[in-house]
Amino acid sequence: MKKAKKSTFFIVLVLILLFSVSSVLGLDYQFGDNCKPLINGVDDIRLGIDIQGGVDVTFGPANDVDATKEQLDAATATIKTRLVNKGINDSEVYSDEDSDRIIVRFPWQAGETDFDPETAVKELGETAELTFRKGTASETDENEETVPTGEIVISGADVQSAQAVNMPNDEGQYEYMVKLILNDSGKSAFAAATTELKGSSTPISIWMDNIMISAPTVNNAITDGEAYISGSFETMSDAQDLADKINSGALPLKIETKSFKTISPTMGEGSLNAILLAGAIALAAIAIYMIVLYKLPGMVAVIAIIGQIAGSIAAVSGWFGFMDSSTLTIPGIAGIILAVGMGVDANIITGERLKEELRSGKSLESGINVAYKKAFSAILDGNITNVIVAIVLMGAFGVPTSFFSKILNSTIFAAFGATAEGVVYSFGYTLLAGVIFNFVMGVFAARLMVTSLSKFKCFKNRKLFGGDVK
């Protein structure tokens, strides 16, 4: 680390402090009458059922239709995916084939004092069948519901992915839309329909279930497999909700709410506050211990641990633009604490190595370089096992569409029971995030800061790094 200059310490320190403050406080911006989060903070974290309670709902087939096992399984998987799309992974979703019921439990919305659970339940149970049709023709059925009758061009099954966007319309004004990427079958069918209707007065209407949400006319043939839904979204959130429904797919049958109730937390926010207080006391004790025992490297270790905790919070809150927010549960907090323990252990290994190298007679610069190189292999071995455990837990207890579930054959873990999946996934998620940030902060950032401090004349005293005076 000869490239580390004196200024490196201050640059890394400021970056860690800014990152820590922003991950805790977040950053909002005012857009009209609405306050939108630009950077998610602690207040944007959805707390698990075990901390703040939530919703218990039972779904069943509408009109008491006798559902098959395959339909119940498909509906259960779709509801799980919809929950994950909303950043909820502390959920319990399972089906009862004997009674044709799907039982769902999920926590309250983060930061919402007026959260409407009935609306959230309705969104989960919507069939969300997307169809593109020629014209706007419809009729009223025996239940006095409007039913589209136009020829279907493509359906939700022909859509590869959906994404909420804010982009200019034909008039040059920015508008919220849903961008659709079509698969091969959808691409060819949509190209044929838009070529046929180009320049005519017949629009291609877009229906979500039996509700027409848009009916744009066709000005040009669309052959590149990209289509846009526009004209019906007041906010980006509205567009995102539709994109989520399309991505999660339509339910295989129409379901309705059979029972609905709120559930109390098993531990409550009082327990969360107690955990946070205990964590703060433990962090203060660790800081004193590390600084007394390892001097300057100990001080750097404390800064790195703060950065690691901030990184874990950021991973849960959705601070990173490429990562969705997650649900924080009591086991999730345990995952953060375990990862912090690994971080402390990593800094102790490095501190002891540095002491040994300096006491063996090496120069300060050489001792730092050798100590971090030797410590890295031990830290890597200790943390890689936790990474493996975290990946297995996330793959086994995540929804089937999640990244690690696709890699691992989660069906072999069915014996553990579906009711445990949310909290177990939360533990694995925070553990994995904590271990990653242990390397970022406790290994790389800490080495940069320690090497930088050794460049200052006032810190050339080997005793400040745990060595003997020479």
XYZ file of C-alpha atoms in Angstrom:
470
model
C 0.000 0.000 0.000
C 2.779 2.419 -0.900
C 0.280 4.438 -2.915
C -1.611 5.474 0.245
C -0.783 9.126 0.926
C -1.307 11.245 4.011
C -4.573 12.575 2.645
C -5.919 9.054 2.106
C -6.921 8.686 5.754
C -9.050 11.823 5.706
C -10.638 10.946 2.339
C -11.625 7.455 3.512
C -12.782 8.801 6.887
C -15.038 11.433 5.295
C -16.474 8.899 2.842
C -17.287 6.459 5.659
C -18.861 9.196 7.787
C -20.964 10.525 4.889
C -22.038 7.005 4.002
C -22.926 6.249 7.634
C -24.937 9.445 8.130
C -26.822 9.048 4.845
C -27.605 5.392 5.513
C -29.122 6.312 8.880
C -30.864 9.605 8.080
C -31.556 9.100 4.364
C -32.335 12.002 2.053
C -35.741 13.220 0.880
C -36.808 15.715 -1.737
C -40.021 17.648 -2.142
C -41.984 17.001 -5.338
C -45.142 19.090 -5.275
C -47.094 18.096 -2.197
C -45.286 14.786 -1.915
C -42.055 14.089 -0.065
C -40.117 11.421 -1.932
C -37.061 9.533 -0.633
C -33.960 10.183 -2.720
C -31.816 7.985 -0.467
C -33.467 5.494 1.880
C -32.608 5.673 5.567
C -33.545 3.875 8.763
C -37.090 5.282 8.703
C -37.671 3.602 5.326
C -36.902 0.110 6.627
C -39.893 -2.177 6.863
C -39.839 -3.868 10.265
C -40.798 -7.517 10.498
C -43.936 -8.995 11.976
C -42.016 -10.002 15.096
C -41.177 -6.329 15.777
C -44.226 -4.305 14.780
C -46.964 -6.744 13.800
C -48.750 -6.991 10.497
C -51.591 -8.533 8.543
C -53.047 -12.039 8.485
C -55.266 -12.808 5.497
C -56.776 -15.967 4.070
C -57.531 -16.170 0.355
C -59.751 -18.677 -1.386
C -61.151 -19.244 -4.891
C -63.939 -16.846 -5.803
C -67.454 -18.290 -6.030
C -66.214 -21.335 -4.074
C -64.611 -22.885 -7.137
C -62.813 -26.159 -6.398
C -59.147 -25.293 -7.085
C -56.596 -27.898 -8.078
C -53.320 -28.391 -6.241
C -51.458 -26.975 -9.241
C -53.584 -23.807 -9.192
C -53.045 -23.313 -5.453
C -49.289 -23.848 -5.800
C -49.083 -21.397 -8.714
C -51.155 -18.796 -6.858
C -48.981 -19.209 -3.746
C -45.798 -18.684 -5.780
C -47.269 -15.597 -7.461
C -48.273 -14.020 -4.135
C -44.767 -14.683 -2.766
C -43.245 -12.943 -5.777
C -45.573 -9.962 -5.393
C -44.555 -9.594 -1.755
C -40.856 -9.657 -2.664
C -41.472 -7.071 -5.404
C -42.766 -4.801 -2.647
C -39.612 -5.336 -0.570
C -41.278 -7.784 1.830
C -39.313 -10.929 2.556
C -40.483 -11.427 6.142
C -43.697 -13.086 5.060
C -45.414 -16.400 5.559
C -47.267 -17.766 2.542
C -48.545 -21.313 2.336
C -51.532 -23.168 0.939
C -53.971 -25.661 2.431
C -55.158 -27.988 -0.314
C -57.842 -29.628 1.845
C -59.712 -26.364 2.394
C -58.667 -24.579 -0.833
C -57.108 -21.740 1.144
C -53.939 -19.635 0.874
C -52.743 -18.133 4.164
C -50.600 -14.994 4.010
C -48.952 -13.013 6.801
C -46.855 -9.910 6.169
C -45.652 -6.858 8.188
C -46.938 -3.304 8.142
C -45.619 -0.804 5.609
C -42.424 0.995 6.722
C -42.923 4.530 8.058
C -46.680 4.521 7.390
C -48.931 5.627 10.244
C -52.020 5.387 8.038
C -51.118 2.167 6.229
C -54.213 0.654 4.619
C -53.870 -3.139 4.988
C -57.077 -3.802 3.050
C -55.646 -2.092 -0.047
C -52.412 -4.080 0.298
C -54.392 -7.306 0.600
C -56.471 -6.416 -2.452
C -53.304 -5.846 -4.505
C -51.971 -9.267 -3.517
C -55.169 -10.995 -4.563
C -55.752 -9.229 -7.868
C -55.613 -11.573 -10.830
C -53.660 -8.933 -12.794
C -54.255 -10.432 -16.222
C -52.709 -8.113 -18.803
C -54.029 -8.168 -22.382
C -53.435 -6.029 -25.469
C -56.497 -6.067 -27.717
C -57.530 -4.712 -31.100
C -60.081 -1.956 -30.548
C -61.961 -1.110 -27.369
C -65.009 -3.352 -27.752
C -66.531 -4.734 -24.551
C -69.781 -6.161 -23.201
C -71.501 -6.570 -19.853
C -71.660 -10.089 -18.460
C -74.277 -11.664 -16.204
C -72.590 -10.151 -13.143
C -72.880 -6.708 -14.726
C -69.115 -6.486 -15.105
C -67.472 -4.982 -18.182
C -65.648 -7.684 -20.151
C -63.357 -6.897 -23.115
C -64.229 -8.677 -26.349
C -61.620 -7.375 -28.774
C -59.179 -9.792 -30.382
C -56.204 -10.421 -28.101
C -52.869 -9.370 -29.623
C -50.609 -10.355 -26.729
C -51.053 -11.189 -23.044
C -48.946 -10.975 -19.917
C -47.383 -14.327 -20.807
C -45.808 -12.672 -23.857
C -44.041 -10.046 -21.709
C -40.459 -10.755 -20.708
C -40.152 -7.871 -18.224
C -41.838 -4.625 -17.166
C -40.213 -1.467 -15.806
C -41.609 1.842 -14.532
C -40.035 4.827 -16.349
C -40.453 8.590 -16.583
C -39.900 9.701 -20.170
C -41.271 12.143 -22.780
C -44.469 11.258 -24.640
C -45.344 12.102 -28.249
C -45.953 15.727 -27.216
C -42.527 16.048 -25.583
C -43.907 16.164 -22.022
C -42.523 13.813 -19.393
C -44.965 11.154 -18.303
C -44.929 8.083 -16.099
C -45.100 4.908 -18.170
C -44.505 1.189 -17.959
C -41.939 -0.085 -20.435
C -42.500 -3.651 -21.626
C -39.856 -5.906 -23.122
C -41.587 -8.618 -25.128
C -40.347 -12.144 -25.649
C -40.025 -13.628 -29.132
C -43.646 -14.770 -29.437
C -44.927 -11.441 -28.184
C -42.543 -9.487 -30.385
C -43.734 -11.077 -33.618
C -47.442 -10.898 -32.715
C -47.194 -7.256 -31.647
C -45.232 -6.345 -34.769
C -47.914 -7.930 -36.960
C -50.759 -6.144 -35.146
C -49.114 -2.700 -35.152
C -48.222 -3.097 -38.828
C -51.876 -3.924 -39.596
C -53.330 -1.045 -37.553
C -50.705 1.599 -38.366
C -52.410 4.855 -39.355
C -55.921 3.523 -38.751
C -58.456 4.785 -36.221
C -58.497 1.432 -34.425
C -56.365 1.587 -31.273
C -54.690 -1.234 -29.395
C -56.379 -1.161 -26.012
C -54.558 -2.313 -22.897
C -56.572 -4.084 -20.220
C -55.684 -5.101 -16.688
C -58.272 -7.748 -15.913
C -61.560 -6.080 -16.996
C -60.327 -2.502 -16.670
C -59.065 -0.654 -19.731
C -56.038 1.355 -18.624
C -54.955 2.788 -21.972
C -56.025 2.816 -25.625
C -53.285 4.385 -27.754
C -53.584 4.656 -31.517
C -50.873 3.060 -33.630
C -48.732 5.614 -35.453
C -45.877 3.296 -36.356
C -45.228 -0.424 -36.531
C -43.404 -1.616 -33.410
C -40.992 -4.359 -34.370
C -38.222 -4.053 -31.768
C -40.143 -5.782 -28.982
C -40.535 -2.673 -26.812
C -44.005 -1.405 -25.915
C -45.144 1.310 -23.525
C -48.231 1.674 -21.330
C -49.045 5.341 -20.672
C -51.839 7.753 -19.868
C -53.075 6.243 -16.599
C -50.377 6.869 -13.986
C -50.369 9.875 -11.647
C -47.155 8.910 -9.842
C -44.114 6.725 -10.393
C -45.461 4.498 -7.638
C -48.615 3.824 -9.707
C -46.487 2.796 -12.674
C -44.252 0.654 -10.465
C -47.260 -1.155 -8.967
C -48.429 -2.194 -12.431
C -44.904 -3.207 -13.467
C -44.656 -5.373 -10.338
C -47.955 -7.092 -11.108
C -46.893 -7.805 -14.663
C -43.497 -9.136 -13.565
C -45.056 -11.404 -10.952
C -47.573 -12.785 -13.420
C -51.291 -13.326 -13.289
C -52.937 -15.564 -10.729
C -54.150 -18.845 -12.254
C -57.641 -18.328 -10.829
C -59.709 -15.540 -9.362
C -59.382 -15.431 -5.586
C -61.078 -13.406 -2.888
C -60.427 -12.560 0.742
C -62.066 -15.107 3.032
C -60.810 -13.677 6.341
C -58.718 -10.736 7.398
C -57.196 -9.601 10.680
C -54.274 -7.669 12.103
C -51.679 -9.439 14.221
C -49.655 -8.131 17.144
C -45.859 -8.310 17.247
C -44.367 -11.291 19.052
C -41.648 -9.141 20.599
C -42.523 -5.528 19.812
C -40.697 -2.258 19.334
C -39.770 -2.286 23.036
C -37.623 -5.319 22.346
C -36.114 -3.555 19.325
C -35.213 -0.522 21.425
C -33.638 -2.797 24.042
C -31.588 -4.537 21.350
C -30.442 -1.202 19.904
C -29.464 0.094 23.352
C -27.562 -3.097 24.119
C -25.856 -2.828 20.734
C -24.791 0.760 21.383
C -23.359 -0.173 24.786
C -21.550 -3.165 23.286
C -20.137 -1.014 20.462
C -18.838 1.553 22.981
C -17.196 -1.216 25.030
C -15.629 -2.720 21.889
C -14.339 0.710 20.845
C -12.638 1.269 24.205
C -11.165 -2.246 24.169
C -9.810 -1.952 20.609
C -8.277 1.488 21.141
C -6.644 0.560 24.454
C -5.249 -2.720 23.141
C -4.278 -1.762 19.573
C -3.837 2.041 19.710
C -4.085 3.618 16.224
C -5.075 0.406 14.406
C -7.747 -0.032 17.070
C -9.113 3.457 16.388
C -9.213 2.669 12.673
C -10.951 -0.619 13.458
C -13.727 1.261 15.274
C -14.242 3.517 12.245
C -14.349 0.440 9.988
C -16.909 -1.290 12.227
C -19.143 1.797 12.110
C -18.883 1.704 8.318
C -19.727 -2.007 8.321
C -22.865 -1.436 10.412
C -23.866 1.436 8.109
C -23.384 -0.875 5.126
C -25.671 -3.496 6.643
C -28.335 -0.846 7.302
C -27.979 0.460 3.747
C -28.394 -3.044 2.316
C -31.654 -3.492 4.243
C -33.115 -0.029 3.585
C -32.510 -0.047 -0.179
C -29.855 2.720 -0.018
C -28.182 1.234 -3.070
C -30.072 1.954 -6.255
C -29.433 -1.517 -7.693
C -30.770 -3.301 -4.602
C -34.349 -3.441 -3.341
C -35.178 -2.769 0.275
C -35.557 -5.731 2.601
C -37.451 -6.452 5.809
C -35.629 -6.182 9.133
C -36.564 -8.863 11.636
C -35.152 -9.914 15.000
C -33.176 -12.748 13.305
C -32.053 -10.163 10.737
C -30.645 -8.033 13.535
C -28.915 -11.149 14.843
C -27.305 -11.529 11.407
C -25.945 -7.973 11.611
C -24.590 -8.606 15.113
C -22.911 -11.852 14.034
C -21.298 -10.071 11.067
C -20.059 -7.281 13.360
C -18.528 -9.941 15.591
C -16.710 -11.308 12.551
C -15.558 -7.763 11.785
C -14.151 -7.305 15.271
C -12.436 -10.685 15.002
C -10.873 -9.664 11.672
C -9.448 -6.479 13.183
C -8.096 -8.385 16.200
C -6.330 -10.847 13.879
C -4.792 -7.957 11.948
C -3.816 -6.090 15.118
C -2.082 -9.132 16.596
C -0.259 -9.822 13.316
C 0.962 -6.228 13.252
C 2.244 -6.516 16.803
C 4.144 -9.689 15.932
C 5.755 -8.197 12.820
C 6.842 -5.008 14.597
C 8.236 -6.901 17.580
C 10.201 -9.143 15.216
C 12.156 -6.086 14.118
C 10.472 -5.086 10.874
C 10.103 -1.448 9.963
C 6.733 0.218 10.434
C 5.932 0.266 6.716
C 7.060 -3.304 6.136
C 5.288 -4.538 9.269
C 1.957 -3.062 8.163
C 2.192 -4.560 4.671
C 3.191 -8.028 5.893
C 0.616 -8.044 8.724
C -2.308 -7.275 6.426
C -1.153 -9.816 3.841
C -0.828 -12.591 6.411
C -4.074 -11.688 8.151
C -6.070 -11.639 4.930
C -5.964 -15.400 4.358
C -7.150 -16.100 7.911
C -9.937 -13.503 7.613
C -10.984 -14.908 4.235
C -11.164 -18.475 5.557
C -13.218 -17.370 8.557
C -15.687 -15.319 6.529
C -16.126 -17.558 3.500
C -17.907 -20.144 5.637
C -20.416 -17.495 6.706
C -20.917 -16.497 3.071
C -21.714 -20.111 2.181
C -24.170 -20.423 5.081
C -25.868 -17.130 4.145
C -26.228 -18.134 0.476
C -27.685 -21.524 1.408
C -30.214 -19.920 3.767
C -31.237 -17.312 1.185
C -31.516 -19.951 -1.512
C -33.439 -22.417 0.625
C -35.875 -19.983 2.220
C -36.228 -17.324 -0.474
C -38.990 -17.199 -3.061
C -38.456 -19.453 -6.102
C -37.714 -16.448 -8.338
C -34.927 -15.073 -6.129
C -31.342 -15.234 -7.393
C -29.984 -17.830 -4.974
C -33.134 -19.960 -5.116
C -32.605 -20.315 -8.836
C -29.046 -21.536 -8.194
C -29.954 -23.955 -5.415
C -32.623 -26.595 -5.483
C -34.778 -25.196 -2.716
C -37.226 -28.113 -2.810
C -34.880 -30.231 -0.708
C -35.478 -27.846 2.192
C -39.268 -28.217 2.135
C -39.188 -30.207 5.377
C -38.239 -27.067 7.312
C -41.698 -25.598 6.733
C -42.874 -22.534 4.879
C -43.732 -20.561 8.007
C -40.037 -20.088 8.839
C -38.905 -18.862 5.466
C -39.205 -15.075 5.939
C -37.191 -14.757 9.126
C -34.579 -17.289 8.026
C -34.090 -15.446 4.732
C -33.716 -12.164 6.661
C -30.954 -13.671 8.809
C -29.081 -14.944 5.760
C -29.480 -11.617 3.943
C -28.093 -9.426 6.743
C -25.312 -11.914 7.454
C -24.205 -11.874 3.821
C -24.362 -8.067 3.626
C -22.406 -7.748 6.881
C -19.665 -10.122 5.741
C -19.276 -8.274 2.427
C -18.925 -4.947 4.220
C -16.504 -6.550 6.660
C -14.140 -6.996 3.719
C -14.831 -3.547 2.303
C -14.431 -1.671 5.579
C -12.472 -3.930 7.913
C -9.892 -5.109 5.389
C -9.468 -2.681 2.490
C -10.577 0.655 3.989
C -8.842 -0.086 7.302
C -5.573 -0.946 5.541
C -5.691 2.293 3.568
C -6.247 4.330 6.712
C -3.557 2.593 8.789
C -1.019 2.875 5.978
C -1.893 6.547 5.532
C -1.480 7.303 9.249
C 1.974 5.717 9.226
C 3.091 8.437 6.783
C 2.655 11.205 9.384
C 5.766 12.123 11.333
C 3.792 12.420 14.575
C 2.626 8.805 14.189
C 6.012 7.252 13.392
C 6.230 5.973 16.967
C 5.993 2.168 16.624
C 4.353 1.956 20.028
C 1.260 3.623 18.579
C 0.858 0.564 16.348
C 1.439 -2.007 19.091
C 5.190 -2.466 18.594
C 8.198 -1.770 20.840
C 10.031 1.554 20.625
C 13.037 1.297 18.259
